[in-house]
Amino acid sequence: MQATSPAIPASTHHPAHHPETGFWRTYIFSTDHKVIGIQYGITALCFLFFGFLLMLMMRWQIAHPGEPVPIVGPLLAAVLGDVAARGVMSPDLYNSFGAMHGTIMVFLGVVPLAVGAYGNYLVPLQIGANDMAFPRLNMMSYQLYFLGGIVMLTSFFIPGGAAQAGWTSYSPLATAIPTDGQTFWLIGMVFLITSSLLGSVNLITTIIQLRAPGLTWMRLPFFVWAQFTASFLLLLAFPPLETAGILQLMDKLAGTSFFLPTGLAIGGKLADISGGGSPLLWQHLFWFLAHPEVYVLILPAMGIIGEIIANNTRKPLWGYKSLVFSVLMIGFISFLVWAHHMYLTGMGTRISAFFQTTTMIISIPSVIILTALLISLWGGSIRFNTPMLFALAFLPMFGIGGLTGLPLGFSASDIHLHDTYYVIGHFHYVVAPGTIFALFAGIYYWFPKITGRRMNEYWGKVHFWGSLLFMNLIFMPMFVQGLAGMLRRMSDGGLQYSAAKVPGVAGALSGPILGLNNFILWAAAGLAIAQIPFIINFFWSIAKGQPVRSDNPWEATTLEWQTPTPPPHGNFLKPPQVYRGPYEYSLPGYDKDYVPQNQPPG
Amino acid sequence: MDIPYTVQPRPDTGVYNAKVGMWLFLASEVMLFGGLFSAYILLRVAAPEGTWPHGWLSIPLGTLNTLILALSAVTVLLAWAACKARMFDRYKFFQGITLLLGVIFLGIKGYEYHDKLTHYTVVLKDGRIADGHWVSATPSEVVLKGEFVAERSELADRRGRAKAHEEIRLARDQVQKMQVYGPAYNTYLALYFTMTGLHGLHVLGGLVVFAFLWGPGSRLWKTDPDRFTNRVEVAGLFWHFVDLVWIFLFPVLYLT
């Protein structure tokens, strides 16, 4: 089955014919890992877009505090009522949007896209399996994710609106806010966490058990290793947050005081609680998840980049083994760094020395990965197609994100930078032009396998250059603002600390620093416009894109390209047998410059 | 389309899929309860001297429940062994006993909950504190069976104290604050209800699965006994984990 079968509707003519199922079983309640992957992908893209819109409205409020939001202002006022009277975003609404932007982007957007969609669709294909190990559990994971998303979205419309205490939901603030938004957030999170747990159990079992004959561990594509490690992080780091969520839910509903200290006063009055709880306990449990979580965001992205770079440089990844061991090392150490988010809690120099050390250590494997990917370019005959452009941009963008993290890992410099826009700039460089670029790269790269058609190259490149430009225009000024001391989470964008409001005060924010808010707003608007070519290209290409002439349009080596296009239920026409490593490009002595993993020797 | 290794173990890993899945799930469960036990340690260490309750739970009942779960761990193993030996009736018998033991465990737990949720501390306007079990109440009066104490701290350590049975009549207009021994009472009870509650949900989940494998699910025995045996084994793994959690819960909540 060598990459020749025509790429037209597969379900009609392949030999492994299956009984026809109805619309509902095929598209909605499907147990096919590919359909579930696509469900994850589309849902997650919608959430990413929604989270981005929330941020656009917030950027308006930051740049023009107290002015009605243009275009959507009347809609906000009509739908949300008092919190958006006259279309002006109230501080409460700003806080809601801020908390939900973070939550949606992390838990409903990037993770479901990177692990749910890519993991589900590609891992079974890349390991030569016909499905996930537990197909029905897989369906349930998606449904729980969907339900969690519904709960989160519903919370916007309840009295008092959605959660307001940030995506980190620190107690006692999260518990003390008298609205029900936080309760919805917690219930939504329990759904999302359960979904992630079932999904990761499924993915790990699949990788351990369903590898094709001959596909030994060291022949696994780098992407599979990245997914494997990310799934372990989800499996082991999420449960403590589930614990924390349950405890906070008890605080909220059953009147317990797990995170509420003795003598807590709310609104100047002593709260009627038993007390004895610990706000720090929440922070520990939260960050015990949330630091590994950022590696859940970045590892699958690195995996995608590795695949695309190997394919488009037409040579093996440089240092495959160091890449694999670095990914595993990141996985282990990511459980030992969480308290570097908590230097400001006064943890003492000894404990902070420990976490500073582990934080510096974890940057080593990250740098190894980035370096190996960079060296992989050396001497390659690079094809500059859209996926490769995104992959190449990922390297410096993630590099900036990573390097700006170092001053945050040292407690001395963190004390100045903590909770400023510098932090926002840092982690957005990792996640937005980092991870999201990788996810875009992956969409352009695997689109021909999923649909049988290519996305338009020209508009892909327009999308790429626009996104690259505006991403940097948005996030680079944030470093400047942060270094000048501008705090995050302020609904007036720092106006009350400006030199205009408090003249003569040392450290007050200067006019140019505040002016950057307006600059960022228009850069964000530009980023929104830069996504239009992508959205149109995406839908247009599904129906009208250039059909691929072979099952393996990029001439790749890994197993997902050795299937019919799109892969039918059950994936492979006959069970694949693997004979070689994942990146055998430009091997001397072959007539083609790539040798698929399932090509017998000789 | 058949997924491989659903019944027979994969030669190089030596296990079948569901077993890997269950071990992974249990790893996440360890982290879930690990988070809870960490919370317990942190909150207990931070509690001011002399305020942490001792002797609030019935050690005989706790011991009984421990023995019941330990016994059920044996019967669930015997049920699996009976499947392996292809003795279906024996399986039915032992799995039935497991179910029964699980139900008894929950029954005793429910009785203990009931005991706590009918227990009150009443602070009176004159500063006295009454503590006891609810007997009856009218619009003007609350009747408890218990005792008066001068200070709350007297209530903390109840080890070796005889139960007070005097009937206390409290006029409602004298009551300043009436607190039930629920999760909101103090950190200890909050932990007790949350930890045993979550554990109880796990027991319940295990029982639902056992009931299925004992009842309608056992039809699989006729068509695919190997697969059925695997299900019994995997459910048993989960049950052992639930038992193990209790082995930790019992000392930290009842004995120390």
mmCIF file of C-alpha atoms in Angstrom, chain A residues 279-443:
data_model
loop_
_atom_site.group_PDB
_atom_site.id
_atom_site.type_symbol
_atom_site.label_atom_id
_atom_site.label_comp_id
_atom_site.label_asym_id
_atom_site.label_seq_id
_atom_site.Cartn_x
_atom_site.Cartn_y
_atom_site.Cartn_z
ATOM 1 C CA PRO A 279 -5.200 30.286 51.670
ATOM 2 C CA LEU A 280 -1.726 29.013 50.834
ATOM 3 C CA LEU A 281 -3.058 25.466 50.607
ATOM 4 C CA TRP A 282 -5.107 26.511 47.587
ATOM 5 C CA GLN A 283 -2.091 28.086 45.950
ATOM 6 C CA HIS A 284 -0.002 24.962 46.453
ATOM 7 C CA LEU A 285 -2.669 22.633 45.115
ATOM 8 C CA PHE A 286 -3.434 24.947 42.228
ATOM 9 C CA TRP A 287 0.146 25.432 41.085
ATOM 10 C CA PHE A 288 0.937 21.779 41.581
ATOM 11 C CA LEU A 289 -1.362 21.325 38.617
ATOM 12 C CA ALA A 290 -0.835 24.575 36.848
ATOM 13 C CA HIS A 291 2.878 24.392 36.373
ATOM 14 C CA PRO A 292 2.868 20.927 34.771
ATOM 15 C CA GLU A 293 -0.106 22.277 32.852
ATOM 16 C CA VAL A 294 2.067 24.794 31.010
ATOM 17 C CA TYR A 295 4.190 21.874 29.847
ATOM 18 C CA VAL A 296 1.006 20.166 28.722
ATOM 19 C CA LEU A 297 0.532 23.258 26.583
ATOM 20 C CA ILE A 298 4.059 23.292 25.179
ATOM 21 C CA LEU A 299 5.089 19.635 24.784
ATOM 22 C CA PRO A 300 2.542 18.657 22.104
ATOM 23 C CA ALA A 301 3.473 21.885 20.326
ATOM 24 C CA MET A 302 7.124 20.847 20.326
ATOM 25 C CA GLY A 303 6.052 17.455 19.025
ATOM 26 C CA ILE A 304 4.193 19.032 16.104
ATOM 27 C CA ILE A 305 7.155 21.280 15.316
ATOM 28 C CA GLY A 306 9.511 18.293 15.346
ATOM 29 C CA GLU A 307 7.398 16.427 12.779
ATOM 30 C CA ILE A 308 7.111 19.413 10.484
ATOM 31 C CA ILE A 309 10.785 20.370 10.674
ATOM 32 C CA ALA A 310 11.969 16.835 9.912
ATOM 33 C CA ASN A 311 9.583 16.641 6.985
ATOM 34 C CA ASN A 312 10.421 20.000 5.472
ATOM 35 C CA THR A 313 14.172 19.892 5.941
ATOM 36 C CA ARG A 314 14.190 16.421 4.362
ATOM 37 C CA LYS A 315 16.598 15.124 6.963
ATOM 38 C CA PRO A 316 16.310 13.294 10.294
ATOM 39 C CA LEU A 317 15.694 15.303 13.439
ATOM 40 C CA TRP A 318 19.028 16.170 15.001
ATOM 41 C CA GLY A 319 19.460 14.375 18.337
ATOM 42 C CA TYR A 320 16.289 12.288 18.412
ATOM 43 C CA LYS A 321 17.383 10.565 21.609
ATOM 44 C CA SER A 322 18.229 13.798 23.398
ATOM 45 C CA LEU A 323 14.864 15.152 22.318
ATOM 46 C CA VAL A 324 13.085 12.143 23.787
ATOM 47 C CA PHE A 325 14.994 12.193 27.052
ATOM 48 C CA SER A 326 14.596 15.951 27.358
ATOM 49 C CA VAL A 327 10.849 15.610 27.014
ATOM 50 C CA LEU A 328 10.781 12.945 29.709
ATOM 51 C CA MET A 329 13.033 15.022 31.938
ATOM 52 C CA ILE A 330 10.757 18.028 31.541
ATOM 53 C CA GLY A 331 7.905 15.767 32.547
ATOM 54 C CA PHE A 332 9.602 14.708 35.770
ATOM 55 C CA ILE A 333 10.982 18.077 36.814
ATOM 56 C CA SER A 334 7.759 19.911 36.041
ATOM 57 C CA PHE A 335 6.365 18.399 39.243
ATOM 58 C CA LEU A 336 9.099 20.048 41.308
ATOM 59 C CA VAL A 337 8.902 23.692 40.300
ATOM 60 C CA TRP A 338 5.386 24.805 41.212
ATOM 61 C CA ALA A 339 6.175 27.151 44.066
ATOM 62 C CA HIS A 340 8.142 29.518 41.813
ATOM 63 C CA HIS A 341 4.717 31.039 41.227
ATOM 64 C CA MET A 342 4.541 31.810 44.944
ATOM 65 C CA TYR A 343 7.740 33.693 45.829
ATOM 66 C CA LEU A 344 5.654 36.567 47.092
ATOM 67 C CA THR A 345 4.003 34.457 49.773
ATOM 68 C CA GLY A 346 7.050 34.772 52.005
ATOM 69 C CA MET A 347 8.072 31.146 51.856
ATOM 70 C CA GLY A 348 11.569 31.776 53.202
ATOM 71 C CA THR A 349 14.919 31.653 51.497
ATOM 72 C CA ARG A 350 15.579 27.938 51.860
ATOM 73 C CA ILE A 351 12.411 26.793 50.159
ATOM 74 C CA SER A 352 12.697 29.465 47.525
ATOM 75 C CA ALA A 353 16.318 28.389 46.910
ATOM 76 C CA PHE A 354 15.023 24.875 46.224
ATOM 77 C CA PHE A 355 12.431 26.070 43.746
ATOM 78 C CA GLN A 356 14.837 28.489 42.076
ATOM 79 C CA THR A 357 17.239 25.606 41.564
ATOM 80 C CA THR A 358 14.656 23.251 40.090
ATOM 81 C CA THR A 359 13.365 26.062 37.892
ATOM 82 C CA MET A 360 16.825 26.652 36.465
ATOM 83 C CA ILE A 361 17.307 22.918 35.991
ATOM 84 C CA ILE A 362 14.083 22.536 34.017
ATOM 85 C CA SER A 363 15.248 25.171 31.568
ATOM 86 C CA ILE A 364 18.064 22.826 30.522
ATOM 87 C CA PRO A 365 15.930 20.208 28.731
ATOM 88 C CA SER A 366 13.820 22.993 27.211
ATOM 89 C CA VAL A 367 16.957 24.538 25.765
ATOM 90 C CA ILE A 368 18.152 21.136 24.539
ATOM 91 C CA ILE A 369 14.894 20.648 22.666
ATOM 92 C CA LEU A 370 14.997 24.088 21.122
ATOM 93 C CA THR A 371 18.647 23.679 20.179
ATOM 94 C CA ALA A 372 18.112 20.251 18.656
ATOM 95 C CA LEU A 373 15.244 21.589 16.568
ATOM 96 C CA LEU A 374 17.370 24.539 15.502
ATOM 97 C CA ILE A 375 20.365 22.392 14.553
ATOM 98 C CA SER A 376 17.988 20.144 12.605
ATOM 99 C CA LEU A 377 17.688 22.996 10.114
ATOM 100 C CA TRP A 378 21.409 22.994 9.446
ATOM 101 C CA GLY A 379 22.247 21.654 6.006
ATOM 102 C CA GLY A 380 18.648 20.861 5.126
ATOM 103 C CA SER A 381 17.065 21.786 1.840
ATOM 104 C CA ILE A 382 14.218 23.596 3.504
ATOM 105 C CA ARG A 383 10.772 23.786 1.886
ATOM 106 C CA PHE A 384 9.218 27.061 2.972
ATOM 107 C CA ASN A 385 5.561 26.113 2.908
ATOM 108 C CA THR A 386 3.002 27.503 5.353
ATOM 109 C CA PRO A 387 3.354 24.787 8.015
ATOM 110 C CA MET A 388 7.129 25.188 7.913
ATOM 111 C CA LEU A 389 6.894 28.969 8.255
ATOM 112 C CA PHE A 390 4.822 28.599 11.393
ATOM 113 C CA ALA A 391 7.223 25.951 12.660
ATOM 114 C CA LEU A 392 10.240 28.159 12.016
ATOM 115 C CA ALA A 393 8.599 31.122 13.735
ATOM 116 C CA PHE A 394 7.848 28.920 16.715
ATOM 117 C CA LEU A 395 11.560 28.582 17.490
ATOM 118 C CA PRO A 396 12.453 32.246 18.182
ATOM 119 C CA MET A 397 9.017 33.001 19.633
ATOM 120 C CA PHE A 398 9.227 30.160 22.135
ATOM 121 C CA GLY A 399 12.829 31.205 22.699
ATOM 122 C CA ILE A 400 11.747 34.703 23.736
ATOM 123 C CA GLY A 401 9.030 33.239 25.928
ATOM 124 C CA GLY A 402 11.446 30.881 27.602
ATOM 125 C CA LEU A 403 14.294 33.339 28.147
ATOM 126 C CA THR A 404 12.037 36.042 29.584
ATOM 127 C CA GLY A 405 10.925 33.419 32.080
ATOM 128 C CA LEU A 406 14.348 33.222 33.694
ATOM 129 C CA PRO A 407 14.070 36.526 35.609
ATOM 130 C CA LEU A 408 10.719 35.257 36.904
ATOM 131 C CA GLY A 409 12.349 32.070 38.132
ATOM 132 C CA PHE A 410 14.693 33.976 40.431
ATOM 133 C CA SER A 411 12.939 35.219 43.524
ATOM 134 C CA ALA A 412 14.950 38.449 43.709
ATOM 135 C CA SER A 413 13.926 39.687 40.270
ATOM 136 C CA ASP A 414 10.493 38.079 40.510
ATOM 137 C CA ILE A 415 9.566 40.288 43.433
ATOM 138 C CA HIS A 416 9.765 43.301 41.142
ATOM 139 C CA LEU A 417 8.145 41.629 38.148
ATOM 140 C CA HIS A 418 5.495 39.528 39.871
ATOM 141 C CA ASP A 419 1.910 40.234 38.747
ATOM 142 C CA THR A 420 3.022 42.825 36.193
ATOM 143 C CA TYR A 421 2.496 42.871 32.446
ATOM 144 C CA TYR A 422 5.981 41.404 32.138
ATOM 145 C CA VAL A 423 4.533 38.079 33.315
ATOM 146 C CA ILE A 424 1.692 38.397 30.816
ATOM 147 C CA GLY A 425 4.180 39.051 28.020
ATOM 148 C CA HIS A 426 6.340 36.113 29.088
ATOM 149 C CA PHE A 427 3.726 33.396 29.181
ATOM 150 C CA HIS A 428 1.880 34.674 26.142
ATOM 151 C CA TYR A 429 5.089 34.436 24.128
ATOM 152 C CA VAL A 430 5.236 30.793 25.195
ATOM 153 C CA VAL A 431 1.588 30.037 24.530
ATOM 154 C CA ALA A 432 0.395 32.398 21.779
ATOM 155 C CA PRO A 433 3.162 32.789 19.166
ATOM 156 C CA GLY A 434 4.617 29.609 20.654
ATOM 157 C CA THR A 435 2.015 26.890 21.140
ATOM 158 C CA ILE A 436 -0.725 28.414 19.003
ATOM 159 C CA PHE A 437 1.686 28.865 16.085
ATOM 160 C CA ALA A 438 2.551 25.191 16.424
ATOM 161 C CA LEU A 439 -1.149 24.339 16.415
ATOM 162 C CA PHE A 440 -1.645 26.423 13.275
ATOM 163 C CA ALA A 441 1.362 24.712 11.695
ATOM 164 C CA GLY A 442 -0.227 21.368 12.509
ATOM 165 C CA ILE A 443 -3.557 22.372 10.979
#
